[in-house]
Coordinates of C-alpha atoms in Angstrom, one line a residue:
M15 CA 7.7 -17.7 1.7
M16 CA 8.4 -14.0 1.4
L17 CA 5.8 -14.0 -1.4
A18 CA 3.4 -15.4 1.1
V19 CA 4.1 -12.7 3.6
I20 CA 3.7 -9.9 1.4
G21 CA 0.5 -11.4 0.0
L22 CA -1.3 -12.1 3.5
S23 CA -0.2 -9.0 4.7
G24 CA -1.6 -7.1 1.7
T25 CA -4.9 -9.0 2.0
V26 CA -5.4 -8.0 5.3
L27 CA -4.7 -4.3 4.6
L28 CA -7.5 -4.4 1.9
W29 CA -9.8 -4.7 4.7
E30 CA -8.4 -2.4 7.4
D31 CA -11.6 -0.2 7.3
S32 CA -13.7 -3.2 8.3
W33 CA -11.4 -3.9 11.4
I34 CA -10.2 -0.5 12.8
L35 CA -13.0 -0.3 15.4
L36 CA -12.3 3.1 17.1
E37 CA -15.1 5.5 17.9
G38 CA -15.9 7.5 15.1
A39 CA -14.1 5.3 12.4
N40 CA -17.4 5.0 10.6
D41 CA -18.4 8.7 10.6
A42 CA -19.2 10.3 7.3
P43 CA -16.2 12.6 6.2
T44 CA -16.8 16.5 6.5
S45 CA -15.3 19.0 4.0
N46 CA -15.6 21.9 6.1
T47 CA -12.2 23.8 5.9
A48 CA -12.9 25.2 9.6
Q49 CA -13.4 21.8 11.3
L50 CA -10.2 20.5 9.4
A51 CA -8.1 23.5 10.6
K52 CA -9.6 22.6 14.2
A53 CA -8.1 19.0 13.4
I54 CA -4.6 20.3 12.8
E55 CA -4.5 22.6 15.8
V56 CA -5.5 19.7 18.1
A57 CA -2.7 17.3 16.4
V58 CA -0.2 20.3 16.7
E59 CA -1.3 20.8 20.5
T60 CA -1.3 16.9 21.1
A61 CA 2.3 16.3 20.4
P62 CA 5.5 18.1 19.4
E63 CA 7.1 17.8 15.4
L64 CA 3.7 17.1 13.8
S65 CA 4.8 15.7 10.4
R66 CA 1.6 15.4 8.4
V67 CA -2.5 14.7 9.0
T68 CA -4.4 12.6 6.8
F69 CA -7.9 13.8 7.0
A70 CA -10.8 11.3 7.3
G71 CA -12.0 10.0 4.4
E72 CA -14.6 7.6 3.0
E73 CA -12.7 4.7 4.4
I74 CA -12.3 5.8 7.7
G75 CA -13.7 8.5 9.4
L76 CA -10.9 9.5 11.9
H77 CA -7.8 12.0 10.8
Q78 CA -4.5 10.7 11.4
A79 CA -1.9 12.5 12.7
I80 CA 1.6 11.3 12.4
Y81 CA 4.8 12.7 14.1
A82 CA 8.6 13.1 13.8
D83 CA 9.3 10.4 16.2
G84 CA 7.0 7.7 14.9
S85 CA 4.2 8.4 17.2
G86 CA 0.8 9.3 16.1
A87 CA -3.0 9.5 17.0
Y88 CA -6.4 9.4 15.7
I89 CA -8.5 12.4 16.3
A90 CA -12.3 12.4 15.9
Q91 CA -13.5 15.2 13.1
E92 CA -15.4 16.9 16.3
G93 CA -11.5 17.5 17.6
I94 CA -11.2 14.6 20.1
V95 CA -8.2 12.4 20.3
V96 CA -9.4 8.7 20.4
D97 CA -6.3 7.1 20.3
R98 CA -2.7 7.6 20.8
W99 CA 0.5 5.5 20.0
S100 CA 4.1 5.8 20.3
G101 CA 5.2 3.5 17.7
I102 CA 3.9 1.5 15.0
W103 CA 3.7 -1.7 16.9
E104 CA 0.8 -0.4 18.8
R105 CA -1.4 0.0 15.8
P106 CA -1.9 -3.3 13.6
E107 CA -2.7 -1.4 10.2
L108 CA 0.8 0.4 10.7
W109 CA 3.3 -2.5 11.1
L110 CA 1.4 -4.5 8.5
F111 CA 1.9 -1.7 6.0
E112 CA 5.8 -1.6 6.9
L113 CA 5.7 -5.4 6.3
H114 CA 3.7 -5.1 3.2
H115 CA 5.7 -2.5 1.8
Y116 CA 9.3 -2.8 3.3
L117 CA 9.4 -5.9 5.0
L118 CA 10.3 -4.1 8.3
M119 CA 13.5 -3.5 6.9
G120 CA 13.2 0.5 5.5
E121 CA 14.5 1.2 2.3
V122 CA 16.3 -2.1 1.7
G123 CA 13.2 -4.3 2.2
K124 CA 11.4 -1.8 -0.4
T125 CA 14.0 -2.9 -2.8
I126 CA 13.5 -6.5 -2.0
T127 CA 9.6 -6.1 -2.4
G128 CA 10.1 -4.9 -5.9
V129 CA 12.7 -7.8 -6.8
L130 CA 9.9 -10.1 -5.4
G131 CA 7.6 -8.3 -7.5
I132 CA 9.7 -9.0 -10.8
I133 CA 10.1 -12.8 -9.5
L134 CA 6.3 -13.3 -9.3
L135 CA 5.5 -11.9 -12.7
A136 CA 8.3 -14.4 -14.1
F137 CA 6.9 -17.1 -11.9
T138 CA 3.3 -16.6 -13.4
I139 CA 4.2 -16.2 -17.0
T140 CA 6.4 -19.4 -16.9
G141 CA 3.8 -21.2 -14.7
A142 CA 1.1 -20.4 -17.0
I143 CA 3.2 -21.7 -20.3
L144 CA 3.8 -24.9 -18.3
W145 CA 0.4 -25.4 -17.5
W146 CA -0.6 -25.3 -21.1
R147 CA 0.6 -28.5 -22.1
T148 CA -1.3 -30.2 -19.0
K149 CA -4.6 -28.4 -19.4
Q150 CA -6.4 -31.7 -19.9
T151 CA -5.9 -32.7 -16.2
F152 CA -7.0 -29.0 -15.0
R153 CA -9.2 -29.4 -11.8
F154 CA -9.6 -26.1 -9.5
R155 CA -9.1 -26.6 -5.8
L156 CA -8.6 -23.9 -3.0
W157 CA -6.9 -26.9 -1.2
P158 CA -4.6 -29.9 -2.5
A159 CA -6.6 -33.0 -2.6
R160 CA -3.5 -34.8 -0.8
Y161 CA -0.6 -33.7 1.2
T162 CA 1.6 -35.7 -1.5
A163 CA 4.4 -34.2 -3.8
S164 CA 2.2 -34.7 -7.1
A165 CA -1.0 -33.5 -5.5
I166 CA 0.7 -30.1 -4.3
V167 CA 2.4 -29.8 -7.6
R168 CA -1.2 -30.1 -9.5
H169 CA -2.6 -27.9 -7.1
H170 CA -0.1 -25.3 -7.4
R171 CA -0.1 -25.6 -11.4
D172 CA -4.2 -25.2 -11.6
L173 CA -4.6 -22.7 -8.7
G174 CA -1.8 -20.6 -10.1
V175 CA -3.3 -20.3 -13.6
V176 CA -6.5 -19.3 -12.0
A177 CA -5.1 -16.5 -10.2
S178 CA -2.5 -15.6 -12.8
P179 CA -4.6 -12.4 -14.4
L180 CA -4.6 -11.0 -11.0
L181 CA -0.9 -11.8 -9.8
L182 CA 0.1 -10.3 -13.0
I183 CA -1.9 -7.1 -12.2
A184 CA -1.0 -7.1 -8.5
A185 CA 2.9 -7.9 -9.4
A186 CA 3.1 -5.3 -12.3
T187 CA 1.6 -2.3 -10.5
G188 CA 3.7 -3.3 -7.4
T189 CA 6.7 -3.4 -9.0
M190 CA 6.3 -0.4 -11.1
M191 CA 5.8 1.8 -7.9
V192 CA 8.7 0.5 -6.3
F193 CA 11.0 1.1 -9.5
P194 CA 9.2 4.2 -11.0
A195 CA 12.2 3.8 -13.6
I196 CA 10.5 0.8 -15.2
S197 CA 7.1 2.6 -15.7
S198 CA 9.3 5.5 -16.9
A199 CA 10.8 3.5 -19.7
L200 CA 7.6 1.7 -20.5
L201 CA 5.6 4.7 -20.9
S202 CA 8.0 7.1 -22.3
P203 CA 6.1 7.4 -25.5
V204 CA 3.1 9.1 -24.1
T205 CA 5.4 11.3 -21.9
T206 CA 5.8 15.3 -22.1
A207 CA 7.7 17.4 -20.3
D208 CA 6.0 18.6 -17.1
P209 CA 7.8 20.8 -14.9
K210 CA 7.2 20.8 -11.5
P211 CA 6.6 24.2 -9.7
E212 CA 9.3 25.9 -8.1
L213 CA 8.7 26.2 -4.2
P214 CA 10.1 29.4 -2.3
T215 CA 12.5 28.6 0.4
D216 CA 12.8 31.8 2.1
L217 CA 9.4 31.9 4.1
A218 CA 8.6 32.1 7.8
S219 CA 8.3 28.9 9.5
V220 CA 5.2 27.3 10.8
G221 CA 4.7 28.2 14.2
R222 CA 1.9 29.7 16.9
S223 CA 1.3 32.5 14.5
T224 CA 0.2 30.1 11.8
D225 CA -3.5 30.7 11.1
W226 CA -4.5 26.9 10.0
A227 CA -8.1 28.1 9.3
A228 CA -6.6 30.5 6.8
V229 CA -4.3 28.0 5.5
M230 CA -6.9 25.7 4.6
A231 CA -9.3 28.0 3.2
N232 CA -6.9 29.5 1.0
A233 CA -5.5 26.1 -0.2
Q234 CA -8.9 25.0 -1.0
S235 CA -9.6 28.0 -3.1
A236 CA -7.0 26.5 -5.6
F237 CA -9.1 23.4 -6.0
P238 CA -12.6 24.5 -5.1
S239 CA -14.4 21.1 -5.7
A240 CA -11.4 19.0 -4.4
A241 CA -11.4 16.9 -1.1
A242 CA -8.8 18.1 1.0
R243 CA -6.9 14.6 1.9
R244 CA -3.6 15.4 3.5
L245 CA -1.5 18.4 5.3
M246 CA 2.2 17.9 5.4
L247 CA 4.4 20.2 7.3
P248 CA 7.8 21.2 5.4
P249 CA 10.9 18.9 6.5
T250 CA 13.1 21.9 6.7
P251 CA 12.1 25.6 8.0
E252 CA 11.2 28.4 5.9
E253 CA 9.4 26.0 3.0
P254 CA 5.8 26.3 2.3
I255 CA 3.2 23.7 3.8
A256 CA 1.7 21.4 1.2
I257 CA -1.8 20.5 1.4
R258 CA -2.8 17.4 -0.9
F259 CA -6.3 17.3 -2.5
R260 CA -8.2 14.7 -4.5
Q261 CA -10.2 15.8 -7.6
D262 CA -13.5 13.8 -8.9
F263 CA -11.2 12.4 -11.9
E264 CA -8.4 11.1 -9.4
W265 CA -8.4 7.1 -8.5
T266 CA -5.7 7.5 -5.5
P267 CA -7.5 7.7 -2.3
N268 CA -5.3 10.9 -1.4
G269 CA -5.0 12.7 -4.7
R270 CA -2.1 14.2 -6.6
S271 CA -3.3 17.5 -6.2
Y272 CA -0.9 19.7 -4.5
A273 CA -1.2 23.2 -3.2
W274 CA 1.7 25.0 -1.4
V275 CA 0.6 27.8 1.2
A276 CA 2.8 30.2 3.1
P277 CA 2.8 29.5 6.9
R278 CA 2.5 32.9 8.1
T279 CA 0.3 34.8 5.5
G280 CA -1.6 31.7 4.5
I281 CA -1.3 32.9 0.6
V282 CA -0.9 29.7 -1.9
V283 CA 2.8 30.3 -3.2
A284 CA 2.4 27.4 -5.8
K285 CA -0.2 24.4 -7.4
D286 CA 0.3 21.2 -9.4
D287 CA -2.8 20.2 -11.1
P288 CA -2.8 16.7 -12.3
A289 CA -5.7 17.8 -15.0
M290 CA -2.8 19.5 -16.7
G291 CA -0.2 16.5 -16.7
D292 CA 0.4 14.1 -19.4
T293 CA -0.9 10.9 -20.2
A294 CA 1.9 8.9 -18.5
S295 CA 1.2 10.8 -15.2
A296 CA -2.4 9.7 -15.4
V297 CA -1.5 6.1 -16.0
V298 CA 1.2 6.3 -13.1
E299 CA -1.5 7.7 -10.7
K300 CA -3.8 4.4 -11.4
F301 CA -1.0 1.8 -10.1
Y302 CA -1.9 2.2 -6.2
P303 CA -5.6 2.6 -6.3
I304 CA -5.7 -0.7 -8.4
H305 CA -2.9 -2.7 -6.4
A306 CA -4.8 -1.9 -3.3
A307 CA -8.2 -2.2 -4.6
K308 CA -9.2 1.2 -3.9
V309 CA -11.3 1.5 -6.9
G310 CA -13.9 -0.9 -8.5
G311 CA -16.0 -1.5 -5.9
I312 CA -16.5 -4.5 -3.6
L313 CA -16.0 -6.7 -6.6
W314 CA -12.6 -5.9 -7.1
R315 CA -11.7 -6.1 -3.5
I316 CA -12.8 -9.4 -3.6
S317 CA -10.9 -10.4 -6.3
M318 CA -7.7 -8.9 -5.0
T319 CA -8.3 -10.6 -1.9
F320 CA -8.6 -14.0 -3.8
A321 CA -5.3 -12.9 -5.5
G322 CA -3.8 -12.2 -1.9
L323 CA -4.8 -15.6 -0.8
A324 CA -4.0 -17.6 -3.3
L325 CA -0.3 -16.5 -3.3
V326 CA -0.4 -17.2 0.4
L327 CA -1.2 -20.7 -0.6
L328 CA 1.0 -21.1 -3.5
G329 CA 4.0 -19.6 -1.7
L330 CA 3.3 -21.9 1.6
F331 CA 2.8 -25.4 -0.3
A332 CA 5.5 -24.5 -2.4
S333 CA 7.8 -23.7 0.6
W334 CA 6.6 -26.8 2.4
S335 CA 6.7 -29.1 -0.8
F336 CA 10.5 -27.7 -1.3
W337 CA 11.8 -28.3 2.2
T338 CA 10.1 -31.9 3.0
G339 CA 11.2 -32.8 -0.7
K340 CA 14.6 -32.0 0.2
F341 CA 14.6 -33.6 3.5
N342 CA 13.4 -37.1 2.2
N343 CA 15.5 -37.2 -0.8
R344 CA 18.7 -36.8 1.3
P345 CA 20.9 -40.1 0.6
E346 CA 20.3 -42.8 3.3
S347 CA 23.8 -42.4 4.5
I348 CA 23.1 -39.0 5.8
L349 CA 19.9 -39.9 7.5
R350 CA 21.3 -43.1 9.1
P351 CA 23.6 -43.0 12.2
A352 CA 26.7 -43.7 11.6
K353 CA 28.3 -47.1 12.7
A354 CA 30.4 -47.4 15.3
A355 CA 34.0 -48.1 14.5
P356 CA 35.3 -51.7 15.2

């Protein structure tokens, strides 16, 4: 049942750009640093303790501001706040994300989703092995022919084997995102030392004197041809501002290219360019965009939608068959009312 919940929430999230119908959601994104700086200023003025701003992109033409208390805002590219919320329950895309990734249980839920991914891998592999012995009776159906135990088993077996390649990809990429140690172990032969830049911890804090136009312009100079995707304020004072960019070769929508900028001077104090990284880092960067169908166009999105819906059907019918079978197979002595003592 939990796999069905993950499958359904993930499928809906695949199409979130189609059902976020706020004004400006379909606008083409801008790369003008002055306009991006204006959006940051609006986000800072809208509420205290700004945490991050994700800039408008190809999927959604609105900037998303998130604050430390869990509230947030969508800001149009011309600098107008088009929506505000005080918690995730006021925006479906936010609580669906939390449900899919964390099962609404924080880090514990994230661990559970990783374990479920491993279980899905095991179910898919063993199911394909068991199907091979009965392949002569294969008949693809999206829905069981009858609501009997045998028909549901055949439906489960045949639908599962059709969806198995996509389910393996979804389960493997999801699991390795949750448990990076697994991918590190698998990719160790192509891993090389990749030291991260040391960040200063004695800078002036973000404040009214921060020149956001200078911050964005100088950060852009670190990656001149890249698109600015997210600005993250430092979690503790005296640390630099992080700006995340996406270069042309990167698959991840928000990129993995970082520039760190001093809040007062606007000077770039460090950068991390994935073009200089190893093969392992390049592979890991592909997990999320493949898992969430952020690459591959409409065909891959439809394919992952089929995988998600197949997981929902497999999970629901398996649970239904289990519980109804468990109830129907109970001894008659349990189902029959006890006779009164003479």
